[in-house]
CSV table of C-alpha atoms in Angstrom, one decimal:
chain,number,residue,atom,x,y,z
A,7,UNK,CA,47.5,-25.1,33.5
A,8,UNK,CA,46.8,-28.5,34.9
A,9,UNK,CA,43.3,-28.1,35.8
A,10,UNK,CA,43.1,-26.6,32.2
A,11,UNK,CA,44.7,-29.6,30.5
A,12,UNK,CA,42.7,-31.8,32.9
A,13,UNK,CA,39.2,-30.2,31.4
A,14,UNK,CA,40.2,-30.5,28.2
A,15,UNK,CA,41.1,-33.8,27.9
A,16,UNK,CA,37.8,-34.8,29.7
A,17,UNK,CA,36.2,-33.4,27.0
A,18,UNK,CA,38.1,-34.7,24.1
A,19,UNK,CA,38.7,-38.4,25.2
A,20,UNK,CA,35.3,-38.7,27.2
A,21,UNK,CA,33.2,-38.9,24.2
A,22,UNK,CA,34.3,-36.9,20.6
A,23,UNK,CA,38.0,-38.5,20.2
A,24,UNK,CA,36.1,-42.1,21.1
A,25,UNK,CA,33.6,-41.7,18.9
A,26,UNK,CA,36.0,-40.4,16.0
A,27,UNK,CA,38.3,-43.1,16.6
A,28,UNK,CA,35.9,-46.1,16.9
A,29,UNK,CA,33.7,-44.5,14.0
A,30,UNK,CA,37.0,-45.2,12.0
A,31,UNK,CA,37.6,-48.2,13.1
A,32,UNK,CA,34.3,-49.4,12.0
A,33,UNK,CA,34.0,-47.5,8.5
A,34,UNK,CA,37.6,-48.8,6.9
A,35,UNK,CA,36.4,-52.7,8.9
A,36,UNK,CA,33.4,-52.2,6.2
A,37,UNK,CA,35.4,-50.5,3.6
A,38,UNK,CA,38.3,-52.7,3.7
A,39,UNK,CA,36.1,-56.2,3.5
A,40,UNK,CA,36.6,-57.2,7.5
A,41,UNK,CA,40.7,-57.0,6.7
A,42,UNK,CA,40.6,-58.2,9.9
A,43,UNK,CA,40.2,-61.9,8.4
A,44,UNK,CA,43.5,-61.9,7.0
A,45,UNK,CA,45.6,-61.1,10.1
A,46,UNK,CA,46.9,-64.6,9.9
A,47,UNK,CA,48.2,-63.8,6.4
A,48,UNK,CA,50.1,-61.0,7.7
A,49,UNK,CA,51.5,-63.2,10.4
A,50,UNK,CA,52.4,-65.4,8.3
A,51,UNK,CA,54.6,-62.7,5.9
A,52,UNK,CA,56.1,-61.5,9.2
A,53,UNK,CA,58.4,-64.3,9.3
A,54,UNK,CA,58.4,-65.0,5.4
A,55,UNK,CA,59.5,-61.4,3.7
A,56,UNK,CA,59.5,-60.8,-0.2
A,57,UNK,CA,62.4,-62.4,-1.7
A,58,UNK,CA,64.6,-59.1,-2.7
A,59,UNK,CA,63.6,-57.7,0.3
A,60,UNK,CA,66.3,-56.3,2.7
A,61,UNK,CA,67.1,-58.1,5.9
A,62,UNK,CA,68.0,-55.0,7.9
A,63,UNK,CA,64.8,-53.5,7.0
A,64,UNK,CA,62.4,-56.3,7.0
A,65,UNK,CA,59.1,-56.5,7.7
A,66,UNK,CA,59.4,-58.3,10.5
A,67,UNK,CA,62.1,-55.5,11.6
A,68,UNK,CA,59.4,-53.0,10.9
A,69,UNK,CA,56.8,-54.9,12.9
A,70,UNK,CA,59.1,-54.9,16.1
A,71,UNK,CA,59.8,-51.4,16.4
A,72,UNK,CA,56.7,-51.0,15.7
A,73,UNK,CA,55.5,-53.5,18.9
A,74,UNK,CA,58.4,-52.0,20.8
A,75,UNK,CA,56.5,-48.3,21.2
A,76,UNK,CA,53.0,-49.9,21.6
A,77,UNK,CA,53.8,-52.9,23.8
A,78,UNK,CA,54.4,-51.4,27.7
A,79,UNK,CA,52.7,-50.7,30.8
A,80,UNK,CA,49.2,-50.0,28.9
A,81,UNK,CA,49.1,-53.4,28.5
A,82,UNK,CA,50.1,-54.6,32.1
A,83,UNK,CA,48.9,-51.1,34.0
A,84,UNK,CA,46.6,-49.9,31.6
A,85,UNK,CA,44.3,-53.1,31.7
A,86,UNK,CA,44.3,-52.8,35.8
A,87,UNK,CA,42.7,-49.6,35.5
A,88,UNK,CA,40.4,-50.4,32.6
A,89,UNK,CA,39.2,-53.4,35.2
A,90,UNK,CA,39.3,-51.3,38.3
A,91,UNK,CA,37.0,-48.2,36.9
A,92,UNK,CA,35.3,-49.9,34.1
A,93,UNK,CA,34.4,-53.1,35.4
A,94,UNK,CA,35.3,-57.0,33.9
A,95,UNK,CA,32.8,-55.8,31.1
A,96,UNK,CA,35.9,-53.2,29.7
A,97,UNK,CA,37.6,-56.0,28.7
A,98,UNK,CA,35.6,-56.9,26.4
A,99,UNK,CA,35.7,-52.8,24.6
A,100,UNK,CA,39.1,-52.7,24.9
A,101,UNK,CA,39.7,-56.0,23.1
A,102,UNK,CA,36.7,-54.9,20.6
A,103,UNK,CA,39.2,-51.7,19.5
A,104,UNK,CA,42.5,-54.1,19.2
A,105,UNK,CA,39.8,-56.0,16.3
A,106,UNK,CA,38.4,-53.2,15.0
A,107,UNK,CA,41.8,-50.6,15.2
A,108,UNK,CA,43.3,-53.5,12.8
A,109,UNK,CA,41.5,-52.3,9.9
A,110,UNK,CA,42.8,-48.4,10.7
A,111,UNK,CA,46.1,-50.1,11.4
A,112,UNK,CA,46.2,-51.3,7.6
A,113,UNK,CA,44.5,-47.9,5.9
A,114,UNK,CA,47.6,-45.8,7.8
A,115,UNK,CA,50.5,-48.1,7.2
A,116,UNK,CA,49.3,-49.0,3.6
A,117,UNK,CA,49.0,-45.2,2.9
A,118,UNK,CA,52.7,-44.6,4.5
A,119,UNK,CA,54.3,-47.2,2.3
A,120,UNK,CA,52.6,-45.7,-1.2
A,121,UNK,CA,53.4,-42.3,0.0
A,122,UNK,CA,57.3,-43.1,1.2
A,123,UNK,CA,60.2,-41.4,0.1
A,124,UNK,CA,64.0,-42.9,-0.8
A,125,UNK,CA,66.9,-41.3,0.8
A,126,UNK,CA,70.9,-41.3,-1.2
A,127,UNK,CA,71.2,-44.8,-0.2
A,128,UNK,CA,68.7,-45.9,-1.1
A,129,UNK,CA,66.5,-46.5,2.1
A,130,UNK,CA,62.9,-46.1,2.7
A,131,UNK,CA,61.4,-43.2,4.8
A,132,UNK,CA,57.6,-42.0,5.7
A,133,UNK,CA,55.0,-41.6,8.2
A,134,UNK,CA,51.4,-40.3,8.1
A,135,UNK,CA,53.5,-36.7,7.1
A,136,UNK,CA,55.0,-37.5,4.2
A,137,UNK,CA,50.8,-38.9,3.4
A,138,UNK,CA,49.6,-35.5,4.4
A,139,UNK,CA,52.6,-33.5,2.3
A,140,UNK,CA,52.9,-35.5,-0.8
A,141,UNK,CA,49.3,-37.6,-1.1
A,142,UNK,CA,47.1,-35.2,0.3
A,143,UNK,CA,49.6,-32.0,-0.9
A,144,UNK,CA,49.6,-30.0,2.9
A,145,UNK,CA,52.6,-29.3,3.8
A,146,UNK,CA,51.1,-27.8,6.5
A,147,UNK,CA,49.2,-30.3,8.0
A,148,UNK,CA,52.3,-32.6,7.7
A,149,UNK,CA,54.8,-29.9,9.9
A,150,UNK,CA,51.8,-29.9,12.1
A,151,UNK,CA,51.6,-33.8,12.6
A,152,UNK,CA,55.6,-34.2,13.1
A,153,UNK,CA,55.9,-31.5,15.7
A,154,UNK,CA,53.0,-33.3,17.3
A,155,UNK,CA,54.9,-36.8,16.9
A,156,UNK,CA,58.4,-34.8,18.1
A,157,UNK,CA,56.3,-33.8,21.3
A,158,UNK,CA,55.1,-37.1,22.1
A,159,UNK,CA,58.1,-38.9,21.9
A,160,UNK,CA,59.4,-36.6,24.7
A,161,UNK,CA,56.1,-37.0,26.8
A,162,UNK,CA,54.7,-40.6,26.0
A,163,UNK,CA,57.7,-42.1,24.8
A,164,UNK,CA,60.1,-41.0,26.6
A,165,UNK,CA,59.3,-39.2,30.2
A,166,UNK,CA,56.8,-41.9,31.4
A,167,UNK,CA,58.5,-44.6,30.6
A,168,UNK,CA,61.6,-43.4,32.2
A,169,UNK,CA,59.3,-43.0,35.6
A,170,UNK,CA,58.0,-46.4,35.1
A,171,UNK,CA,61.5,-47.5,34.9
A,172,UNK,CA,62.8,-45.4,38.3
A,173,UNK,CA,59.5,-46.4,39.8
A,174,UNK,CA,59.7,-50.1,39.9
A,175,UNK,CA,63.2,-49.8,40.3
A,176,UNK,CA,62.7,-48.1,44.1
A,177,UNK,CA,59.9,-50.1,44.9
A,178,UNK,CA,61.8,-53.3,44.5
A,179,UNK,CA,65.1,-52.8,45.4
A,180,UNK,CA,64.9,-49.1,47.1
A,181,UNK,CA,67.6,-47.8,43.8
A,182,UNK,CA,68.0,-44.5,43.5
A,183,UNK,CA,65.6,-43.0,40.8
A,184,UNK,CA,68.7,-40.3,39.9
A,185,UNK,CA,70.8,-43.4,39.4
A,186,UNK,CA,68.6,-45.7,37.9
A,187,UNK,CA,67.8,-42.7,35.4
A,188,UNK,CA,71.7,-42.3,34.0
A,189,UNK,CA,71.4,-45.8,33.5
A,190,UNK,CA,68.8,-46.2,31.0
A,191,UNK,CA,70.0,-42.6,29.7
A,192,UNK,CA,73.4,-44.6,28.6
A,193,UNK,CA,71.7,-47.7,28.0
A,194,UNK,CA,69.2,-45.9,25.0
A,195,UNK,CA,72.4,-43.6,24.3
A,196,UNK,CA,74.3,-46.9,22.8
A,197,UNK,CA,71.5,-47.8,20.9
A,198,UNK,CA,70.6,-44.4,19.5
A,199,UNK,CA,74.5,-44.3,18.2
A,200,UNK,CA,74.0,-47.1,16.1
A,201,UNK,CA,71.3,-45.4,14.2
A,202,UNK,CA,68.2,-47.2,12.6
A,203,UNK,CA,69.7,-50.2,11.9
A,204,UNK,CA,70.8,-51.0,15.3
A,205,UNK,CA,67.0,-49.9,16.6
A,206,UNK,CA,65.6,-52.2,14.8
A,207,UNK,CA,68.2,-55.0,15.5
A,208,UNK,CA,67.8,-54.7,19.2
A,209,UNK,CA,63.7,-54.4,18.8
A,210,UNK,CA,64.0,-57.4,16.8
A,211,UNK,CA,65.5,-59.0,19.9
A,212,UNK,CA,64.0,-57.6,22.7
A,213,UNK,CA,60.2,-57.3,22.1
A,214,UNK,CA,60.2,-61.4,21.1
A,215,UNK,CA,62.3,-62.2,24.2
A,216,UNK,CA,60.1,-59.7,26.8
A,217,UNK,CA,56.8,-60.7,25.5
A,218,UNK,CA,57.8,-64.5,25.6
A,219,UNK,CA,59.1,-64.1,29.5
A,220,UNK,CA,55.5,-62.3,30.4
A,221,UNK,CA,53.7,-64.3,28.3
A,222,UNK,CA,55.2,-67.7,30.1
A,223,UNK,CA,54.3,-65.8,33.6
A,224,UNK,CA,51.2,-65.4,32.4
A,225,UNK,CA,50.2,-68.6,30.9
A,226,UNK,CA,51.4,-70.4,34.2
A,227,UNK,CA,49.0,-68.1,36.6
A,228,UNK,CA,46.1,-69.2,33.8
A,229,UNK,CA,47.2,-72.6,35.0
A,230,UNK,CA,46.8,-72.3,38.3
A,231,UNK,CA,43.2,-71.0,37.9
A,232,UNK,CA,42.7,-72.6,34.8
A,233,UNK,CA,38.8,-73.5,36.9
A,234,UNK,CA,38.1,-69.8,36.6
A,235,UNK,CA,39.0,-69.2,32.8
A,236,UNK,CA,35.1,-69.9,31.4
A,237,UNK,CA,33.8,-68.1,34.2
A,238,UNK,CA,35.8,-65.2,33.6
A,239,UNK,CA,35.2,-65.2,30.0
A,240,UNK,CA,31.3,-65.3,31.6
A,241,UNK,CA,32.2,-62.3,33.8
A,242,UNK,CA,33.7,-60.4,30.7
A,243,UNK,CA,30.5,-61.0,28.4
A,244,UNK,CA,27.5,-60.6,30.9
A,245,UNK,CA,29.3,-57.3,32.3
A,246,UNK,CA,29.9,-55.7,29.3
A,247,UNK,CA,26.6,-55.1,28.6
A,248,UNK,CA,25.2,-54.7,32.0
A,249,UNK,CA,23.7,-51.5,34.0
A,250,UNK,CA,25.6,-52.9,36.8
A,251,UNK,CA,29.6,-53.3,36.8
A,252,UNK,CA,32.1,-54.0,39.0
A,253,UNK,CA,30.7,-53.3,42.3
A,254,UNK,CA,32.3,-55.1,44.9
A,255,UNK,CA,35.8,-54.9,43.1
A,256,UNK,CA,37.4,-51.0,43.6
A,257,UNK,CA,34.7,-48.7,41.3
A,258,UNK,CA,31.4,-49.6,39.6
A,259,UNK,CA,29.5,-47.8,37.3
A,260,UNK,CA,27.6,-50.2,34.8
A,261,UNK,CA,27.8,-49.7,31.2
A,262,UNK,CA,28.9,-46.4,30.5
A,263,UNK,CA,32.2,-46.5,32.5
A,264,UNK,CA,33.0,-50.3,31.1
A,265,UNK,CA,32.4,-48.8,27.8
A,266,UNK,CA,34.4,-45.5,28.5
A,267,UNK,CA,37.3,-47.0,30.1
A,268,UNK,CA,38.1,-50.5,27.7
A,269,UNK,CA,38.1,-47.9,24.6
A,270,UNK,CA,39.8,-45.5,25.8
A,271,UNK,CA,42.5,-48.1,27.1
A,272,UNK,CA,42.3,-50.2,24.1
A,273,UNK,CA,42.7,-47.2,21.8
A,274,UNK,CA,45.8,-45.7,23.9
A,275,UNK,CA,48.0,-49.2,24.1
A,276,UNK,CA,47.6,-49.8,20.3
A,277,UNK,CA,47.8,-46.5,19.2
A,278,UNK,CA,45.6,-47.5,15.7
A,279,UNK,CA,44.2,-44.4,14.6
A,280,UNK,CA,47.3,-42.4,15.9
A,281,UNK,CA,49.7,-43.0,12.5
A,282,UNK,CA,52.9,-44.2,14.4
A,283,UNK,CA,53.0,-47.3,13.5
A,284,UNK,CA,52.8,-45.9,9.4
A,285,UNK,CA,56.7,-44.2,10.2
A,286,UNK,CA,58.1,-47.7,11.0
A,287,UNK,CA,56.1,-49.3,8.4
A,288,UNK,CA,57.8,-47.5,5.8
A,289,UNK,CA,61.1,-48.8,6.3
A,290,UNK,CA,60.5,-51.6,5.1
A,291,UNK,CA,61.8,-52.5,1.7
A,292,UNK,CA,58.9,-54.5,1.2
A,293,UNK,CA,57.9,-52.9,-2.3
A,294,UNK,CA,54.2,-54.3,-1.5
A,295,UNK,CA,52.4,-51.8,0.2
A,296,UNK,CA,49.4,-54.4,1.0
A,297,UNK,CA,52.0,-56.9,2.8
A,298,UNK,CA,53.2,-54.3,4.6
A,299,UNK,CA,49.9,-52.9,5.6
A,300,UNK,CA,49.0,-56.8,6.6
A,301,UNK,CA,52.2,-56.9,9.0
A,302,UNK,CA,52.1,-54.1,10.1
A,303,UNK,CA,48.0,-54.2,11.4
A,304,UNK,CA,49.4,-57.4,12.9
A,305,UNK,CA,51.2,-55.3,16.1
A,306,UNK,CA,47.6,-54.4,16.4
A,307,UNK,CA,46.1,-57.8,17.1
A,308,UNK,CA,49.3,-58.7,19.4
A,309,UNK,CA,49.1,-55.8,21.4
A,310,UNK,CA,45.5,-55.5,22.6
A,311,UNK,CA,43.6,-59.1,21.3
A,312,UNK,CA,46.6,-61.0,22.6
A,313,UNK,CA,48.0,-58.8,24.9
A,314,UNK,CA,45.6,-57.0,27.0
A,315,UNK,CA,43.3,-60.4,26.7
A,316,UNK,CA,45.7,-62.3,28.5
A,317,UNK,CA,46.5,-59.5,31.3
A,318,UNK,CA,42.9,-59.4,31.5
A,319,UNK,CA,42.3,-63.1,32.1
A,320,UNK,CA,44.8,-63.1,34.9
A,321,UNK,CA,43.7,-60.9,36.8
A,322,UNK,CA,40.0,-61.9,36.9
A,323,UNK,CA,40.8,-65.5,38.0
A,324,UNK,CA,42.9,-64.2,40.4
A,325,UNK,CA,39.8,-62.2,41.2
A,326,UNK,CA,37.4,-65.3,40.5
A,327,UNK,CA,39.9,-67.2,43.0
A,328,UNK,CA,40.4,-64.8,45.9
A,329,UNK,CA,37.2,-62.2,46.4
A,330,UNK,CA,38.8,-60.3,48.9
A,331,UNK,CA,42.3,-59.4,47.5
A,332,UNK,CA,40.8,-56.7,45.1
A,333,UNK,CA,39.8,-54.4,48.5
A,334,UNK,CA,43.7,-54.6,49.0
A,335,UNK,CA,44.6,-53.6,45.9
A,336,UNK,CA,44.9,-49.7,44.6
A,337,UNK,CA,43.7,-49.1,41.1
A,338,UNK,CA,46.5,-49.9,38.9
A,339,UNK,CA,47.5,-53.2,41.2
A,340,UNK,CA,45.6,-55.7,40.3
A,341,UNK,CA,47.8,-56.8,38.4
A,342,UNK,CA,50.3,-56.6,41.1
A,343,UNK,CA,48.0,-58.6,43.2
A,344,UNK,CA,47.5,-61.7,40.4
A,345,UNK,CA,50.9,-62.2,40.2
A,346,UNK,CA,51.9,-62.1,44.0
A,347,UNK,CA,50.9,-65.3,44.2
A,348,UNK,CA,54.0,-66.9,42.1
A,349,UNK,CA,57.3,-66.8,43.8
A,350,UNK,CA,59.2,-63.7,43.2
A,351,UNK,CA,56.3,-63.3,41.1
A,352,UNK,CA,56.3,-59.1,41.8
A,353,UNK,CA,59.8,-58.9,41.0
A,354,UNK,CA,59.2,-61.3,37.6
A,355,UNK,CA,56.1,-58.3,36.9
A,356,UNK,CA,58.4,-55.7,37.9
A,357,UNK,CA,61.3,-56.9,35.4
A,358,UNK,CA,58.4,-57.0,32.3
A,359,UNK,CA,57.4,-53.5,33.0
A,360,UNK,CA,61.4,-52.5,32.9
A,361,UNK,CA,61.6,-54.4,29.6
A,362,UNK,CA,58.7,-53.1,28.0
A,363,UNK,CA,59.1,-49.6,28.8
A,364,UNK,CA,63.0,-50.0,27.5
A,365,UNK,CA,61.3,-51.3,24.6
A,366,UNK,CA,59.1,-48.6,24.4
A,367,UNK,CA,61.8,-46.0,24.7
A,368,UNK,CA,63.5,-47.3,22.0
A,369,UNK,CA,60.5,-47.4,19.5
A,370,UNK,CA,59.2,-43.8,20.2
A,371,UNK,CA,63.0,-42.6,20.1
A,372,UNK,CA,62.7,-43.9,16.1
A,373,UNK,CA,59.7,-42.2,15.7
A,374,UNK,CA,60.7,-39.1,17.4
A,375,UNK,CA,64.1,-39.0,15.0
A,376,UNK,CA,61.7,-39.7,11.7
A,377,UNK,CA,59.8,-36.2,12.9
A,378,UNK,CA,62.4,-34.5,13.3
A,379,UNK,CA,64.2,-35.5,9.8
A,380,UNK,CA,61.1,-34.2,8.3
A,381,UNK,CA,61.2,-30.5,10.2
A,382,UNK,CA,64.8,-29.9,9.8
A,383,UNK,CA,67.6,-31.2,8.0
A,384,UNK,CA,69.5,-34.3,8.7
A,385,UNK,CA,72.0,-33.2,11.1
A,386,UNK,CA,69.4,-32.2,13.7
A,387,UNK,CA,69.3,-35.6,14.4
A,388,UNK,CA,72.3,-35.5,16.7
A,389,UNK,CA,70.6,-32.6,18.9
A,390,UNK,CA,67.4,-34.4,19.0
A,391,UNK,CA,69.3,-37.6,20.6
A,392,UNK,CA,70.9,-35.5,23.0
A,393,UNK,CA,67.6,-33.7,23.9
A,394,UNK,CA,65.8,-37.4,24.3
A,395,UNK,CA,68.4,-38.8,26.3
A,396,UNK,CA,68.3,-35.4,29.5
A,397,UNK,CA,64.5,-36.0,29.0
A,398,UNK,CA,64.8,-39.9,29.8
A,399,UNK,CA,66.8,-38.3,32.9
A,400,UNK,CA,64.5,-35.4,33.7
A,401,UNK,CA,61.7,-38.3,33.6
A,402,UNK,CA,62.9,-40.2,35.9
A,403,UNK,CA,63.1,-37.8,38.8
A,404,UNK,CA,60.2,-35.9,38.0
A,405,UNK,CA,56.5,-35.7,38.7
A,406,UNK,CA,54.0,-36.9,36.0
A,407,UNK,CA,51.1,-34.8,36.7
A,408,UNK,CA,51.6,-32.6,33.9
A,409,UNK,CA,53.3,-35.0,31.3
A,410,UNK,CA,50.5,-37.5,31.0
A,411,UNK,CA,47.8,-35.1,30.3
A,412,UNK,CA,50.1,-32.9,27.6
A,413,UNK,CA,50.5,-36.9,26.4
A,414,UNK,CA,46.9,-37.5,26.2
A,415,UNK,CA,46.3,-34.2,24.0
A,416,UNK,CA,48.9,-34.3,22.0
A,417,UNK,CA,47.8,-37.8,20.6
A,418,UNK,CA,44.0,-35.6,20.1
A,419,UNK,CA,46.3,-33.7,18.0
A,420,UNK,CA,48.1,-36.8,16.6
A,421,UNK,CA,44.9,-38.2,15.9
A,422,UNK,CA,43.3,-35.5,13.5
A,423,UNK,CA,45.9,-34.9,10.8
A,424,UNK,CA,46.2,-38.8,10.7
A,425,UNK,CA,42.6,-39.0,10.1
A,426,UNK,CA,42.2,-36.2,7.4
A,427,UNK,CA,44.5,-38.3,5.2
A,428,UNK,CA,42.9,-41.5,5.8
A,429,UNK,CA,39.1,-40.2,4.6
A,430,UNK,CA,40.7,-38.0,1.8
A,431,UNK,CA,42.8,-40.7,0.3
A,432,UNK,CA,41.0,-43.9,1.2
A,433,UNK,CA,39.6,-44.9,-2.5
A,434,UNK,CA,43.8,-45.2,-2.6
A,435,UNK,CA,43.7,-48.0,-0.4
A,436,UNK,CA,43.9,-51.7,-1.8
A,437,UNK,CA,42.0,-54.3,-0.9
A,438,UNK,CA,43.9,-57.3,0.3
């Protein structure tokens, strides 16, 4: 089967899903009047909701769970690899999908808030399913998309992260994975008791205070190199348009790979295009669906302008400052590398990645719950808790080999539904 899945995804994420996804990106930027001019609007109603608007379901609620599922190692790993096989020049693609995937970002969530539904007590509920059932009328295509979103949350959302977690946990401290994983299984058990409210509560808290504490790191390792920022910019710009790429530093390739590998990072971290961030979105009691569609595109520009852009620059002044320490370095630690350099500065990455994939576990746990309210009825909730919290376990002892390429496809499959329902209702999306 591996070899199988291997092939396929090859095929799908090498060139069609890029070229579908990017091809989006760039019709609803056009179609939507560059919405991307406005993301400081919908900063700007992140922190100041409607006035009748719900505080346990604001926007800014709705925004953090949101961030919680797409903020993790794609920013911190995935970048190191984007640089390592791409080049410096990938930096520049990936960042082009965070401003381009806004725009998608805004078409999906506005969709999911006009097409929401209202539960007995009068709470909001939606996703790009309830779009496919009720806006486009395909019931089918919407079972198809929440089975799809049920499967991810196990794979994407839930078994990696856990490794991540067991991972770093062994390297620094030598903890026992089996250990480590009952842990986090208890630790995302509390929170999953408290139901939505309490998700969103402790993504409220967490994804400001995580992203804050790497942020800080990484601001003071662009301080220390702050001689190398222009040049790197330089480095980003020149490469990403060049034949030749990153030669001397791990891989190489020229344009091709710097193009492949930034999308294809850029459009897994921010996840525009896949309709996740559309089931958070319509929680919020924000009866505007065009201020929630401008908060909501906002985890876009956070995640992969802000994000990835500042991974990025840290790494290539580190780079920029000490030639040699990339032919020390393995694919995905370059990262690793850059921040060797502070004290305790592994343990200080080591503790983000944690964070972020705790985060990460918590958002795609919301999103797998919303699936599965969908398929079956509301009770079913309870079983789907229990089976998320063995899988955290299972995770964290087992290998990945199989589990990331079954995550890579079933976004393909994510991906498709999502897309239907963004061409075939688009004259139903506003304007800002």
């Amino acid at each position: 089967m591996l070899p199988l899945l291997q092939s396929l995804n090859r095929f799908l994420w090498n060139g069609p899903m890029l070229f579908l996804l990017m091809g989006t990106h760039i019709f609803f930027t056009f179609r939507l009047g560059f919405v991307q001019k406005k993301v400081f609007r919908g900063i700007r109603y992140s922190f100041t909701p409607e006035t009748d608007a719900s505080k346990d379901f604001s926007a800014f609620s709705a925004l953090s769970t949101t961030l919680a599922a797409t903020l993790g190692t794609g920013n911190i790993v995935g970048i190191s690899t984007a640089i390592a096989l791409g080049g410096p020049g990938a930096v520049f693609w990936c960042w082009l999908t965070g401003i381009l995937g806004m725009a998608t970002s805004y078409a999906e969530c506005y969709l999911s808030v006009l097409f929401r539904q209202k539960d007995k007590e009068g709470n909001y509920f939606g996703g790009p399913m309830y779009v496919l059932e009720h806006g486009l009328g395909s019931r089918i295509l919407g079972i198809f998309y929440a089975l799809c979103t049920v499967l991810a949350s196990f794979g994407v959302g839930c078994i990696t992260q856990s490794n991540a977690i067991t991972e770093t946990a062994y390297h620094l401290w030598h903890l026992s994975p089996s250990l480590v994983s009952v842990v986090v299984a208890i630790l995302i058990g509390m929170v999953l008791i408290g139901g939505t409210i309490m998700i969103q509560k402790v993504c409220q808290g967490l994804v400001p205070c995580v992203s804050i504490f790497y942020i800080g790191s990484c601001i003071f390792l662009l301080i220390k190199n702050y001689n190398y920022i222009s040049a790197a910019f330089t480095w980003i710009f020149t490469n990403a348009f060049s034949t030749q790429s990153f030669v001397g530093g791990i891989s190489g390739g020229g344009l091709m790979l710097a193009t492949r590998y930034g999308i294809a990072r850029g459009l897994f971290t921010n996840e525009a295009g896949i309709g996740s961030a559309g089931i958070a979105a319509a929680t919020s009691s924000n009866k505007n669906p065009l201020r929630q569609a401008l908060v909501s595109m906002t985890a876009t520009f956070w995640d992969t302008v802000v994000m990835c852009l500042i991974t990025a620059l840290v790494i290539l002044t580190h780079l920029l400052r000490y030639p040699d320490s990339a032919t020390n370095s393995s694919i995905t630690g370059l990262t690793t590398i850059a921040f060797s350099v502070l004290p305790y500065g592994e343990i200080l990455l080591g503790l983000s990645l944690i964070a972020f994939a705790l985060a990460t576990l918590i958002g795609w746990s919301y999103f797998g719950k919303s699936a599965v309210s969908y398929l079956f009825p509301k009770n079913s909730r309870k079983i789907y808790e229990s089976v998320y919290l063995v899988m955290i376990f299972l995770g964290g002892i087992a290998s990945l080999r199989y589990v990331w390429e079954m995550a890579d496809l079933l976004n393909a499959f994510m991906v498709i539904p999502n897309l239907i329902a963004l061409f075939c209702l688009k004259d139903k999306i506003q304007k800002p």
